[in-house]
Amino acid sequence: MDRGYKMWLRYNQITNQEVLEEYQSCLQHLHFSVNTATILAAVDELQAGLSSMINHSLHVLKTKDQRATLLLTIEESIAKEENVQVEIEDEGYVIKSIKNNRLIIFGKTDIGVLYGVFHLLRLMQTQCSLKHIYIVEQPKNSLRMLNEWDNMDGSIERGYAGVSIFFENNQFTKDWERVKDYARLLASVGINGIAFNNVNVHEQETKLITPEYLPTVAKVANIFRMYGIKTFLSINYASPISLGGMDTADPLNEEVRQWWKDKAKEIYRFIPDFGGVLVKADSEHRPGPFTYNRTHADGANMLAGAFAPFDGIVLWRCFVYDCMQDWRDRSTDRARAAYDHFKPIDGKFHKNVVLQIKNGPMDFQVREAVSPLFGAMPNTNQMLELQITQEYTGQQKHLCYLVPQWKEILDFDTYANGVNTPIKSIVDGSQYKYDHCGITAVSNVGNDDNWTGHTLAQANLYGYARLAWNPDLSAELITDEWAKLTFGVDEQVVQVVSNMLLQSWHIYEKYTSPLGVGWMVNPGHHYGPNVDGYEYSVWGTYHFADSKGIGVDRTVATGTGFTNQYFKENKELYETLNNCPDELLLFFHHVPYTHQLKSGDTVIQHIYNTHFEGVEEAIGLKKSWLSLEAKISPSIFNGVSERLQHQIEHAKEWRDVINTYFYRKSGIEDEKNRKIY
Ligand code: GCU
């Protein structure tokens, strides 16, 4: 039964006769000019894809001759013979139709060829003609990573799709086939790095960098390597204490420095192309350099020095804030924290350190401002961290397709280098000459049959990777592509599914926390409404609602001064009520419920309206889905239907809790007299 395991690599049989004949005639004989594991993986993928889609596999020619209708090569001389552009980057590729109904895929490296093969298969799955094509592709971002938040006991931090595919009972699962399938899926959309243990590195995971586990880490790395994916590990900053028996992890202590140097050497003995380490330090009770009165530059550079001889890099997270805040203290603002900590040490980091910055200054809310740190550190490598796993966005029970949100973030103009300095141009290294940069994201997969729990949540993983490859792709194009790859080219299905996806983020936003204020979720697991769940807590996540108004005053004039962290144009945008966009109003301002939005509604009426509308629109999502019953495999159809029904019920809960809370607080009636409790 089709439960969605294959995700977007389904290779369904092509039934359109014309398309089938075209493919069959041009895909007859294959010649490939190098024999690396990656090229062989590409050939395997081709053969599997073709036999499933067009009922035949390619006949492999040992020598290159005119019969070869498909050429895979990394040799420039062969490419030049066919007038193929050879000036491409290492991971780039060219697919060109050449004389006599033949095709060539040229890559500078075998990884480029592999990407080209996946692209060819994608063209076929979406039934595009291969005649007269000349595709030149290269990734915009050099780091295109995933962070798995998997623990060795098998659990996944913020995992909503079963347990880990990597670990169980403090060991590796050894389900290498599944790991390989994951690698195939990721390579097919250009992911080139993975850190597969949780950034919160607990006792057992600390040992992943010891000989007890390194041989198995190496095994995983071998699988990923074949698909062009480098392996990274999250490390415990206090490893010299936990593993080395030392009494300090002070980054300036000579013995600590030596310990890490030896450790790096040891890791590279097992994994010669190990990518490097991911570090969550001084964040949510994780150890870090602050314990020793050292800066984060001291901390990161010490590791960078140890890994540099092996070309390893240090991914250093900027999610550093006071998580023991006093809610009575209104001057401390968590949103300020990353900038306050890191901006002053711009230029102090080694070349092989990359600062990993969450898209927003708080924490992956359905709507928040972008982090003002992007573009503010011209002399320090930066990368963007997104969250695919839907922690605050419905936990893969609700449909919430995040590509439109990510597009807004990537396109956001920071003005760092004057007008037109979008975030995408900072993290791809084109604004400042960064040595390492790119995009990473917290993965949403687990060992559920369909990997992501909600089958439609596969689109988030797909869309993330496509954007990491090329942030200029439109949400519509990515969505259309994913829908076709997943459900076939039937126009009705593609249109209905695409519309559902593209609307879903706004729908989710409507019935959850309003106008950028965020949070209002149950503490701990973060699912479901609880308006005051975090209001009197230590986490720095408040809405300050009282009987008169709501919102966080982050202005320079009267608030925490956070707006000052942005470049002038954005500071002016957010600082005044007049300029501040509605959707972020409560992120930046505390206003009376009667404040009139640009939309014309008052804040309170907006809250009521959007919550009623959100539920209606969630009902609409299910209606749309039901219209596809005859065209979707029953197991997937029923699974998604059940989740959409749950979404409706849960959206009602959100609606009623939020509306009732604000009705009771404000005492203001809904203009439309709808039911509020
Ligand atoms: C959020 C999340 C945690 C996670 C943390 C992080 O706070 O709730 O589970 O560990 O982000 O990004 O480190």
XYZ file of C-alpha atoms and ligand atoms in Angstrom:
690
model
C 0.000 0.000 0.000
C 1.258 3.487 -0.863
C 1.844 5.254 2.415
C 4.107 7.942 1.002
C 7.482 6.407 1.821
C 8.974 7.377 -1.521
C 8.142 11.028 -1.008
C 8.966 12.901 -4.229
C 11.023 10.087 -5.757
C 8.048 7.997 -6.816
C 8.922 7.370 -10.451
C 5.372 6.448 -11.340
C 4.781 4.748 -14.651
C 4.219 7.259 -17.432
C 1.011 6.507 -19.269
C 0.907 9.397 -21.714
C 1.892 7.620 -24.931
C 3.510 10.569 -26.650
C 5.679 11.412 -23.656
C 6.559 7.781 -23.144
C 7.711 7.368 -26.734
C 9.821 10.482 -26.595
C 11.625 9.268 -23.492
C 12.014 5.716 -24.741
C 13.560 6.830 -27.977
C 16.132 9.152 -26.472
C 17.053 7.088 -23.419
C 18.559 3.942 -24.902
C 22.295 3.619 -24.327
C 24.282 5.111 -21.511
C 27.929 5.913 -21.294
C 29.603 7.323 -18.206
C 33.215 8.255 -18.138
C 34.162 7.866 -14.491
C 33.429 5.196 -12.000
C 33.111 6.802 -8.584
C 30.660 5.609 -5.948
C 28.642 8.751 -6.572
C 28.443 8.168 -10.327
C 27.419 4.582 -9.688
C 24.734 5.808 -7.311
C 23.548 8.183 -10.031
C 23.422 5.327 -12.545
C 21.496 3.127 -10.105
C 19.012 5.914 -9.572
C 18.613 6.404 -13.312
C 18.082 2.736 -13.966
C 15.557 2.395 -11.171
C 13.745 5.552 -12.253
C 13.623 4.599 -15.903
C 12.514 1.027 -15.465
C 9.715 2.227 -13.270
C 8.664 5.212 -15.406
C 9.243 3.992 -18.957
C 9.573 0.236 -18.592
C 13.133 -0.064 -19.663
C 16.585 0.568 -18.359
C 19.567 1.929 -20.210
C 22.036 -0.310 -21.909
C 25.459 0.611 -20.579
C 28.226 1.085 -23.156
C 31.745 0.495 -21.950
C 33.235 2.828 -24.528
C 31.909 6.126 -25.743
C 30.469 5.874 -29.224
C 27.677 7.343 -31.278
C 25.129 4.946 -29.884
C 25.313 6.592 -26.468
C 22.050 8.493 -26.222
C 22.876 9.617 -22.703
C 26.342 10.711 -21.644
C 27.300 11.355 -18.036
C 30.638 13.026 -17.744
C 32.926 15.198 -15.706
C 35.452 15.463 -18.521
C 35.660 18.924 -19.995
C 36.987 17.603 -23.298
C 33.845 15.527 -23.822
C 31.645 18.432 -22.793
C 33.473 20.768 -25.146
C 33.012 18.389 -28.067
C 29.305 18.820 -27.570
C 29.516 22.598 -27.155
C 28.536 22.443 -23.525
C 29.412 25.313 -21.230
C 32.143 24.099 -18.907
C 32.502 27.159 -16.684
C 30.407 26.017 -13.755
C 31.031 25.616 -10.076
C 31.920 22.350 -8.384
C 28.378 21.316 -7.586
C 26.871 22.712 -10.774
C 25.761 20.766 -13.820
C 24.605 21.110 -17.372
C 21.947 19.043 -19.093
C 21.900 19.527 -22.825
C 20.173 17.862 -25.714
C 22.737 17.271 -28.418
C 22.626 16.120 -32.001
C 20.802 12.956 -33.011
C 18.303 13.043 -30.174
C 20.927 12.507 -27.487
C 21.517 14.006 -24.056
C 24.603 14.920 -22.085
C 24.893 15.627 -18.379
C 28.119 17.359 -17.498
C 29.295 18.191 -13.995
C 32.542 19.622 -12.728
C 32.411 16.849 -10.148
C 30.598 13.553 -9.783
C 28.233 15.269 -7.346
C 27.269 17.700 -10.088
C 26.495 14.740 -12.354
C 24.389 13.157 -9.623
C 22.412 16.399 -9.244
C 22.006 16.509 -12.996
C 20.637 12.977 -13.037
C 18.106 13.831 -10.351
C 17.111 16.886 -12.359
C 16.610 14.746 -15.447
C 14.451 12.335 -13.460
C 12.455 15.288 -12.132
C 11.855 16.524 -15.658
C 10.570 13.096 -16.575
C 8.387 12.752 -13.483
C 6.786 16.066 -14.343
C 6.606 14.969 -17.992
C 8.595 17.812 -19.495
C 9.972 17.379 -22.973
C 13.688 16.637 -23.182
C 13.984 18.020 -26.700
C 15.962 21.219 -27.128
C 16.931 21.552 -23.493
C 19.999 23.355 -22.268
C 19.904 23.638 -18.511
C 22.754 25.157 -16.545
C 22.330 24.937 -12.788
C 24.493 25.784 -9.851
C 23.550 26.260 -6.237
C 23.294 29.783 -4.882
C 24.289 28.682 -1.385
C 27.400 26.680 -0.675
C 26.105 25.248 2.627
C 22.687 23.647 2.232
C 22.230 21.772 5.434
C 19.855 19.925 7.667
C 19.989 19.689 11.436
C 18.325 16.603 12.842
C 17.424 17.022 16.477
C 17.682 13.272 17.146
C 18.659 11.827 20.504
C 20.340 8.474 20.928
C 17.440 7.037 22.910
C 15.475 7.352 19.675
C 13.427 10.373 20.632
C 13.539 13.519 18.542
C 13.462 16.972 20.060
C 10.416 18.600 18.465
C 9.901 15.555 16.276
C 6.347 14.969 15.078
C 6.741 11.971 12.793
C 7.713 9.005 14.895
C 11.106 8.290 16.358
C 14.609 8.653 14.994
C 15.726 6.900 11.828
C 19.294 7.041 13.150
C 19.146 5.989 16.799
C 17.347 3.701 19.215
C 18.236 2.511 22.733
C 21.455 4.522 22.778
C 22.758 2.833 19.645
C 22.476 3.409 15.929
C 19.375 1.790 14.436
C 21.496 0.228 11.689
C 18.631 0.562 9.245
C 21.130 1.537 6.576
C 18.608 1.160 3.789
C 16.470 3.832 5.349
C 19.449 6.085 5.918
C 20.372 5.569 2.275
C 16.853 6.406 1.146
C 17.052 9.572 3.202
C 20.369 10.427 1.572
C 18.840 9.848 -1.883
C 15.895 12.074 -1.092
C 18.120 14.828 0.221
C 20.608 14.616 -2.635
C 17.773 14.771 -5.141
C 17.105 18.322 -3.940
C 20.700 19.324 -3.389
C 21.213 19.080 0.385
C 24.950 18.784 1.015
C 25.402 18.658 4.781
C 23.743 17.014 7.750
C 24.239 17.160 11.504
C 22.281 14.180 12.704
C 22.211 14.565 16.468
C 20.330 17.098 18.560
C 21.909 20.472 19.277
C 21.123 19.734 22.909
C 23.876 17.196 23.375
C 23.122 15.024 26.374
C 25.314 12.496 28.142
C 25.144 9.676 25.633
C 25.394 11.879 22.556
C 28.472 13.549 23.992
C 30.189 10.224 23.314
C 29.477 10.290 19.579
C 32.943 11.782 19.103
C 34.637 8.869 20.882
C 35.919 5.585 19.443
C 32.870 3.892 20.965
C 30.670 5.439 18.295
C 32.957 6.929 15.658
C 33.150 3.726 13.572
C 29.376 3.803 13.199
C 29.298 7.548 12.612
C 31.779 6.789 9.830
C 29.388 4.238 8.389
C 26.617 6.800 8.237
C 29.063 9.307 6.763
C 29.980 6.799 4.039
C 26.368 6.556 2.979
C 25.873 10.295 2.963
C 29.178 10.888 1.181
C 28.041 8.805 -1.756
C 25.233 11.322 -2.177
C 27.361 14.429 -1.782
C 26.324 15.067 1.818
C 28.922 15.886 4.448
C 28.475 14.679 7.981
C 28.606 17.039 10.954
C 27.997 16.350 14.633
C 26.529 18.520 17.351
C 29.002 18.570 20.208
C 28.875 19.258 23.897
C 30.988 22.292 24.644
C 31.967 20.772 27.965
C 33.345 17.583 26.373
C 36.827 18.100 27.855
C 35.128 17.744 31.234
C 32.610 15.012 30.358
C 34.937 12.948 28.208
C 38.408 14.162 29.039
C 38.088 14.079 32.806
C 39.322 17.657 33.045
C 37.971 20.195 35.467
C 37.506 22.950 32.925
C 36.377 23.604 29.349
C 37.858 27.095 29.340
C 38.660 27.849 25.693
C 41.871 29.662 26.605
C 43.215 26.835 28.734
C 46.116 25.134 26.940
C 45.129 21.628 27.952
C 41.585 22.180 26.770
C 42.881 23.445 23.443
C 45.139 20.451 23.085
C 42.285 18.120 24.008
C 40.180 19.464 21.140
C 43.106 19.297 18.722
C 43.608 15.641 19.569
C 39.897 15.048 19.342
C 39.697 16.599 15.881
C 42.591 14.432 14.738
C 40.838 11.357 16.069
C 37.542 12.186 14.363
C 39.274 12.686 11.017
C 40.986 9.334 11.328
C 37.534 7.800 11.108
C 35.914 10.308 8.751
C 38.493 11.992 6.533
C 35.995 14.472 5.077
C 34.077 15.179 8.288
C 32.234 18.481 7.814
C 32.737 19.900 11.276
C 30.811 20.619 14.441
C 27.576 22.340 15.326
C 27.563 24.088 18.684
C 24.796 25.318 20.941
C 26.727 27.080 23.682
C 25.505 29.205 26.586
C 21.994 28.640 25.404
C 19.121 27.170 27.382
C 21.419 25.744 30.044
C 23.950 24.278 27.640
C 27.560 24.893 28.661
C 29.675 27.483 26.888
C 32.484 30.009 27.148
C 30.523 32.400 29.374
C 31.185 30.054 32.304
C 34.843 31.069 32.035
C 34.191 34.730 31.324
C 35.242 34.214 27.733
C 33.503 35.520 24.649
C 31.803 33.453 22.029
C 34.642 34.330 19.682
C 37.063 32.772 22.164
C 34.886 29.695 22.375
C 34.311 29.248 18.650
C 37.878 30.055 17.649
C 39.332 27.481 19.967
C 37.312 24.796 18.154
C 37.988 26.389 14.781
C 41.702 26.126 15.437
C 41.389 22.439 16.207
C 39.351 21.650 13.094
C 41.064 23.982 10.605
C 43.968 21.634 9.745
C 41.366 19.191 8.409
C 39.223 21.804 6.633
C 36.497 21.320 9.209
C 34.160 24.172 10.046
C 32.426 25.286 13.209
C 28.734 26.095 12.986
C 28.190 28.314 15.997
C 24.604 29.074 16.944
C 23.526 32.580 17.962
C 20.489 31.418 19.912
C 21.947 32.899 23.077
C 19.613 34.663 25.484
C 18.669 34.812 29.142
C 16.267 31.928 29.702
C 15.930 32.719 33.392
C 14.363 36.110 32.958
C 12.168 37.790 35.560
C 8.803 38.443 33.914
C 8.411 41.536 36.088
C 11.394 43.117 34.371
C 10.089 44.856 31.260
C 13.392 46.308 30.162
C 15.066 43.015 29.278
C 14.067 41.931 25.793
C 14.902 38.458 24.536
C 14.606 39.712 20.956
C 17.658 41.904 21.511
C 19.882 39.147 22.817
C 21.598 37.650 19.744
C 22.518 41.055 18.344
C 23.677 42.359 21.691
C 25.909 39.332 22.178
C 27.355 38.964 18.704
C 27.378 42.288 16.873
C 30.136 43.748 19.083
C 32.442 40.853 18.207
C 32.094 41.082 14.442
C 35.419 40.312 12.797
C 36.751 38.422 15.768
C 35.922 34.953 14.480
C 38.200 32.630 12.553
C 37.525 32.067 8.874
C 36.174 28.570 9.468
C 33.502 29.678 11.924
C 29.985 30.354 10.648
C 27.397 31.987 12.850
C 24.119 30.141 12.565
C 21.274 32.605 13.089
C 17.597 31.729 13.472
C 15.387 33.603 11.057
C 13.714 35.546 13.829
C 15.046 37.056 17.028
C 12.659 34.997 19.184
C 12.049 31.416 18.108
C 10.422 30.148 14.930
C 7.006 31.691 15.574
C 4.282 31.642 12.953
C 5.103 35.314 12.458
C 7.948 37.329 13.867
C 10.290 40.009 12.662
C 13.515 38.885 10.999
C 16.684 38.829 13.032
C 18.460 42.189 12.787
C 21.770 40.338 12.981
C 21.605 39.494 9.268
C 23.890 41.888 7.469
C 25.062 43.488 10.690
C 28.314 41.498 10.761
C 30.098 42.076 7.459
C 33.293 40.513 8.767
C 31.856 37.292 10.161
C 30.461 34.353 8.191
C 26.727 33.998 8.652
C 24.158 31.403 7.807
C 20.398 31.309 8.183
C 18.645 28.696 10.343
C 15.035 27.825 9.555
C 12.757 25.291 11.212
C 11.059 22.749 8.990
C 9.736 20.735 11.888
C 6.523 22.493 12.815
C 7.146 23.209 16.476
C 5.028 26.346 16.720
C 3.226 25.874 13.441
C 0.951 22.933 14.048
C 3.317 20.056 14.729
C 2.547 18.289 11.459
C -1.020 17.734 12.616
C -2.010 21.045 11.056
C -1.265 21.813 7.453
C 1.128 24.737 7.479
C 3.305 25.058 4.398
C 6.198 27.284 5.274
C 7.729 28.047 1.886
C 5.823 31.367 1.585
C 7.114 32.367 5.027
C 10.685 31.448 4.080
C 10.379 33.382 0.847
C 9.433 36.499 2.809
C 12.429 36.001 5.082
C 14.886 35.405 2.237
C 13.584 38.386 0.294
C 13.530 40.698 3.311
C 15.585 43.782 2.557
C 17.974 44.438 5.412
C 19.392 47.603 3.777
C 22.753 46.463 5.155
C 24.477 47.568 1.954
C 21.854 50.113 0.960
C 18.634 49.304 -0.819
C 18.336 45.744 -2.138
C 20.381 43.833 0.405
C 17.986 40.941 0.990
C 18.812 38.263 3.523
C 19.327 35.743 0.726
C 22.143 37.886 -0.648
C 23.840 37.988 2.743
C 23.718 34.297 3.490
C 24.748 33.302 -0.024
C 27.915 35.335 0.439
C 27.340 37.759 -2.410
C 27.210 40.904 -0.227
C 30.237 40.243 1.905
C 33.003 37.890 0.947
C 32.201 35.126 3.388
C 34.346 31.993 3.380
C 31.479 29.784 4.463
C 27.770 30.584 4.445
C 24.381 29.298 3.400
C 21.205 27.948 4.897
C 20.365 25.243 7.379
C 17.101 23.993 8.831
C 15.754 21.741 11.524
C 14.439 18.657 9.784
C 10.891 17.346 10.095
C 11.446 13.637 9.509
C 11.072 10.599 11.703
C 10.515 6.912 11.124
C 6.815 7.200 10.266
C 5.940 5.384 7.039
C 5.724 8.675 5.219
C 8.668 10.271 7.109
C 6.822 13.462 8.088
C 3.595 12.340 9.776
C 1.399 14.599 7.675
C 2.055 13.586 4.081
C 1.619 17.166 2.939
C 4.413 18.188 5.343
C 6.806 16.486 2.925
C 6.365 19.634 0.871
C 8.104 21.641 3.589
C 11.215 19.483 3.396
C 11.189 19.569 -0.385
C 10.538 23.303 -0.530
C 13.234 24.093 1.993
C 15.856 22.243 0.000
C 14.795 23.801 -3.293
C 15.075 27.256 -1.730
C 18.449 26.453 -0.230
C 19.587 25.567 -3.737
C 18.008 28.637 -5.260
C 16.199 31.177 -3.059
C 14.930 32.949 -6.171
C 12.558 30.117 -7.074
C 8.973 31.195 -6.510
C 6.775 29.502 -3.943
C 4.329 28.719 -6.742
C 6.912 26.958 -8.872
C 8.220 24.866 -5.991
C 4.720 23.927 -4.925
C 3.649 22.952 -8.408
C 6.782 20.844 -8.772
C 6.260 19.061 -5.466
C 2.586 18.398 -6.143
C 3.386 16.846 -9.524
C 6.230 14.728 -8.194
C 4.100 13.500 -5.313
C 0.659 13.103 -6.831
C 1.272 12.987 -10.575
C 0.496 15.517 -13.272
C -3.308 15.458 -13.075
C -4.197 19.135 -13.336
C -7.019 19.127 -10.826
C -4.908 17.419 -8.195
C -1.955 19.715 -8.757
C -4.121 22.801 -8.578
C -6.091 21.795 -5.509
C -3.049 20.604 -3.568
C -1.026 23.682 -4.532
C -3.793 26.038 -3.457
C -4.188 24.236 -0.155
C -0.477 24.485 0.535
C -0.085 28.084 -0.514
C -2.928 29.315 1.691
C -2.150 27.228 4.717
C 0.412 29.409 6.521
C -1.962 32.396 6.522
C -4.823 30.220 7.676
C -2.763 28.876 10.559
C -1.658 32.383 11.462
C -5.262 33.576 11.501
C -6.522 31.212 14.167
C -3.408 31.244 16.357
C -1.515 34.174 17.883
C -2.367 37.507 16.295
C -0.377 40.317 14.674
C 3.080 38.955 15.304
C 2.798 38.721 19.066
C 3.677 35.015 19.066
C 3.656 32.348 21.761
C 0.262 31.848 23.490
C 0.934 28.103 23.394
C 1.008 25.471 26.082
C 4.386 25.519 27.788
C 6.779 22.638 27.172
C 5.286 20.833 24.223
C 4.081 24.046 22.550
C 0.890 22.587 21.095
C -2.494 24.228 21.407
C -3.651 27.568 22.799
C -2.704 28.878 26.206
C -2.657 32.654 26.117
C -0.875 33.122 29.416
C 1.108 29.909 29.171
C 4.372 31.837 28.985
C 3.240 35.154 30.436
C 4.632 34.766 33.938
C 7.562 32.519 33.090
C 11.322 32.844 32.810
C 11.543 32.505 29.038
C 11.240 36.141 27.988
C 8.199 35.517 25.816
C 5.423 37.888 26.856
C 2.424 39.618 25.287
C 1.627 42.004 28.166
C -2.128 41.883 27.563
C -4.246 43.720 30.142
C -7.731 45.162 30.075
C -6.679 48.029 27.846
C -4.223 46.667 25.346
C -1.635 44.201 24.185
C 1.800 43.925 22.586
C 5.481 44.356 23.284
C 6.888 47.855 23.070
C 10.222 47.364 21.366
C 10.610 50.953 20.205
C 13.479 53.236 21.012
C 11.103 55.986 22.055
C 9.290 54.173 24.831
C 10.278 50.524 24.786
C 13.201 48.144 24.821
C 15.043 49.828 21.955
C 15.120 46.670 19.871
C 14.101 48.566 16.713
C 17.453 50.305 16.847
C 19.195 47.072 15.925
C 17.890 47.358 12.362
C 19.384 49.443 9.606
C 17.819 52.892 9.350
C 15.071 52.120 6.823
C 13.779 49.174 8.824
C 14.154 50.975 12.106
C 11.920 53.698 10.695
C 9.501 51.088 9.430
C 9.064 49.455 12.808
C 9.591 52.345 15.216
C 6.378 54.233 14.570
C 2.846 52.988 14.702
C 2.125 54.711 11.439
C 4.730 52.800 9.504
C 4.694 49.441 11.239
C 3.038 46.761 9.100
C -0.117 45.289 10.626
C 1.184 41.737 10.719
C 4.013 42.728 13.069
C 2.228 45.410 15.024
C 2.160 43.592 18.354
C 5.719 42.397 17.926
C 6.875 46.015 18.045
C 4.173 47.987 19.833
C 1.871 47.879 22.814
C -1.463 49.310 21.679
C -5.014 49.647 22.935
C -7.496 47.072 21.664
C -9.266 49.938 19.940
C -6.212 50.907 17.901
C -7.115 51.007 14.240
C -5.026 48.883 11.916
C -4.137 49.810 8.348
C -6.754 47.275 7.307
C -9.395 49.510 8.909
C -10.270 47.064 11.685
C -9.478 47.665 15.331
C -7.016 45.282 16.946
C -9.756 43.514 18.891
C -12.017 43.225 15.866
C -9.087 41.883 13.866
C -8.539 39.223 16.508
C -12.187 38.171 16.395
C -12.417 38.295 12.606
C -9.272 36.366 11.836
C -10.083 33.671 14.348
C -13.532 33.103 12.910
C -12.199 33.243 9.359
C -9.292 30.942 10.152
C -11.642 28.161 11.236
C -13.815 28.598 8.136
C -10.731 28.430 5.963
C -9.486 25.316 7.761
C -12.862 23.760 6.942
C -12.248 24.853 3.344
C -8.934 22.997 3.297
C -10.647 19.766 4.143
C -13.374 20.358 1.576
C -10.757 20.880 -1.105
C -8.956 17.709 -0.116
C -12.153 15.647 -0.149
C -12.689 16.634 -3.769
C -9.611 14.565 -4.652
C -10.744 11.295 -3.109
C -10.920 9.402 -6.395
C -7.437 10.471 -7.410
C -5.275 9.869 -4.337
C -4.199 6.526 -2.964
C -6.538 5.591 -0.084
C -3.923 5.351 2.604
C -2.543 8.815 1.911
C -5.993 10.233 1.311
C -7.343 8.956 4.611
C -4.267 9.948 6.600
C -4.433 13.512 5.355
C -8.223 13.669 5.788
C -7.916 12.655 9.419
C -5.327 15.318 10.099
C -7.377 17.977 8.353
C -10.371 17.022 10.501
C -8.243 17.289 13.625
C -6.998 20.648 12.372
C -10.569 21.921 12.123
C -11.415 20.835 15.666
C -8.192 22.218 17.031
C -8.600 25.478 15.122
C -11.977 25.857 16.838
C -10.275 25.387 20.177
C -7.739 28.059 19.271
C -10.493 30.379 18.061
C -12.594 30.026 21.165
C -9.761 30.258 23.652
C -8.200 33.318 22.019
C -11.454 35.139 21.357
C -12.818 34.418 24.803
C -9.633 35.475 26.509
C -9.566 38.843 24.753
C -13.300 39.381 25.082
C -13.049 38.836 28.814
C -9.921 40.989 29.124
C -11.207 43.867 27.047
C -14.955 43.646 27.575
C -15.395 44.709 23.958
C -18.177 43.028 21.974
C -17.658 41.477 18.573
C -19.224 43.851 16.025
C -20.671 40.869 14.242
C -22.143 39.281 17.350
C -20.667 35.862 16.820
C -20.449 33.290 19.554
C -17.740 34.105 22.076
C -17.752 32.369 25.417
C 13.529 26.013 20.853
C 13.013 24.636 21.099
C 14.016 23.772 21.814
C 15.344 23.815 21.070
C 15.784 25.241 20.900
C 17.018 25.394 20.062
O 13.631 26.705 22.054
O 11.823 24.682 21.829
O 13.509 22.483 21.864
O 16.302 23.101 21.757
O 14.778 25.968 20.253
O 16.881 25.834 18.925
O 18.102 25.120 20.518
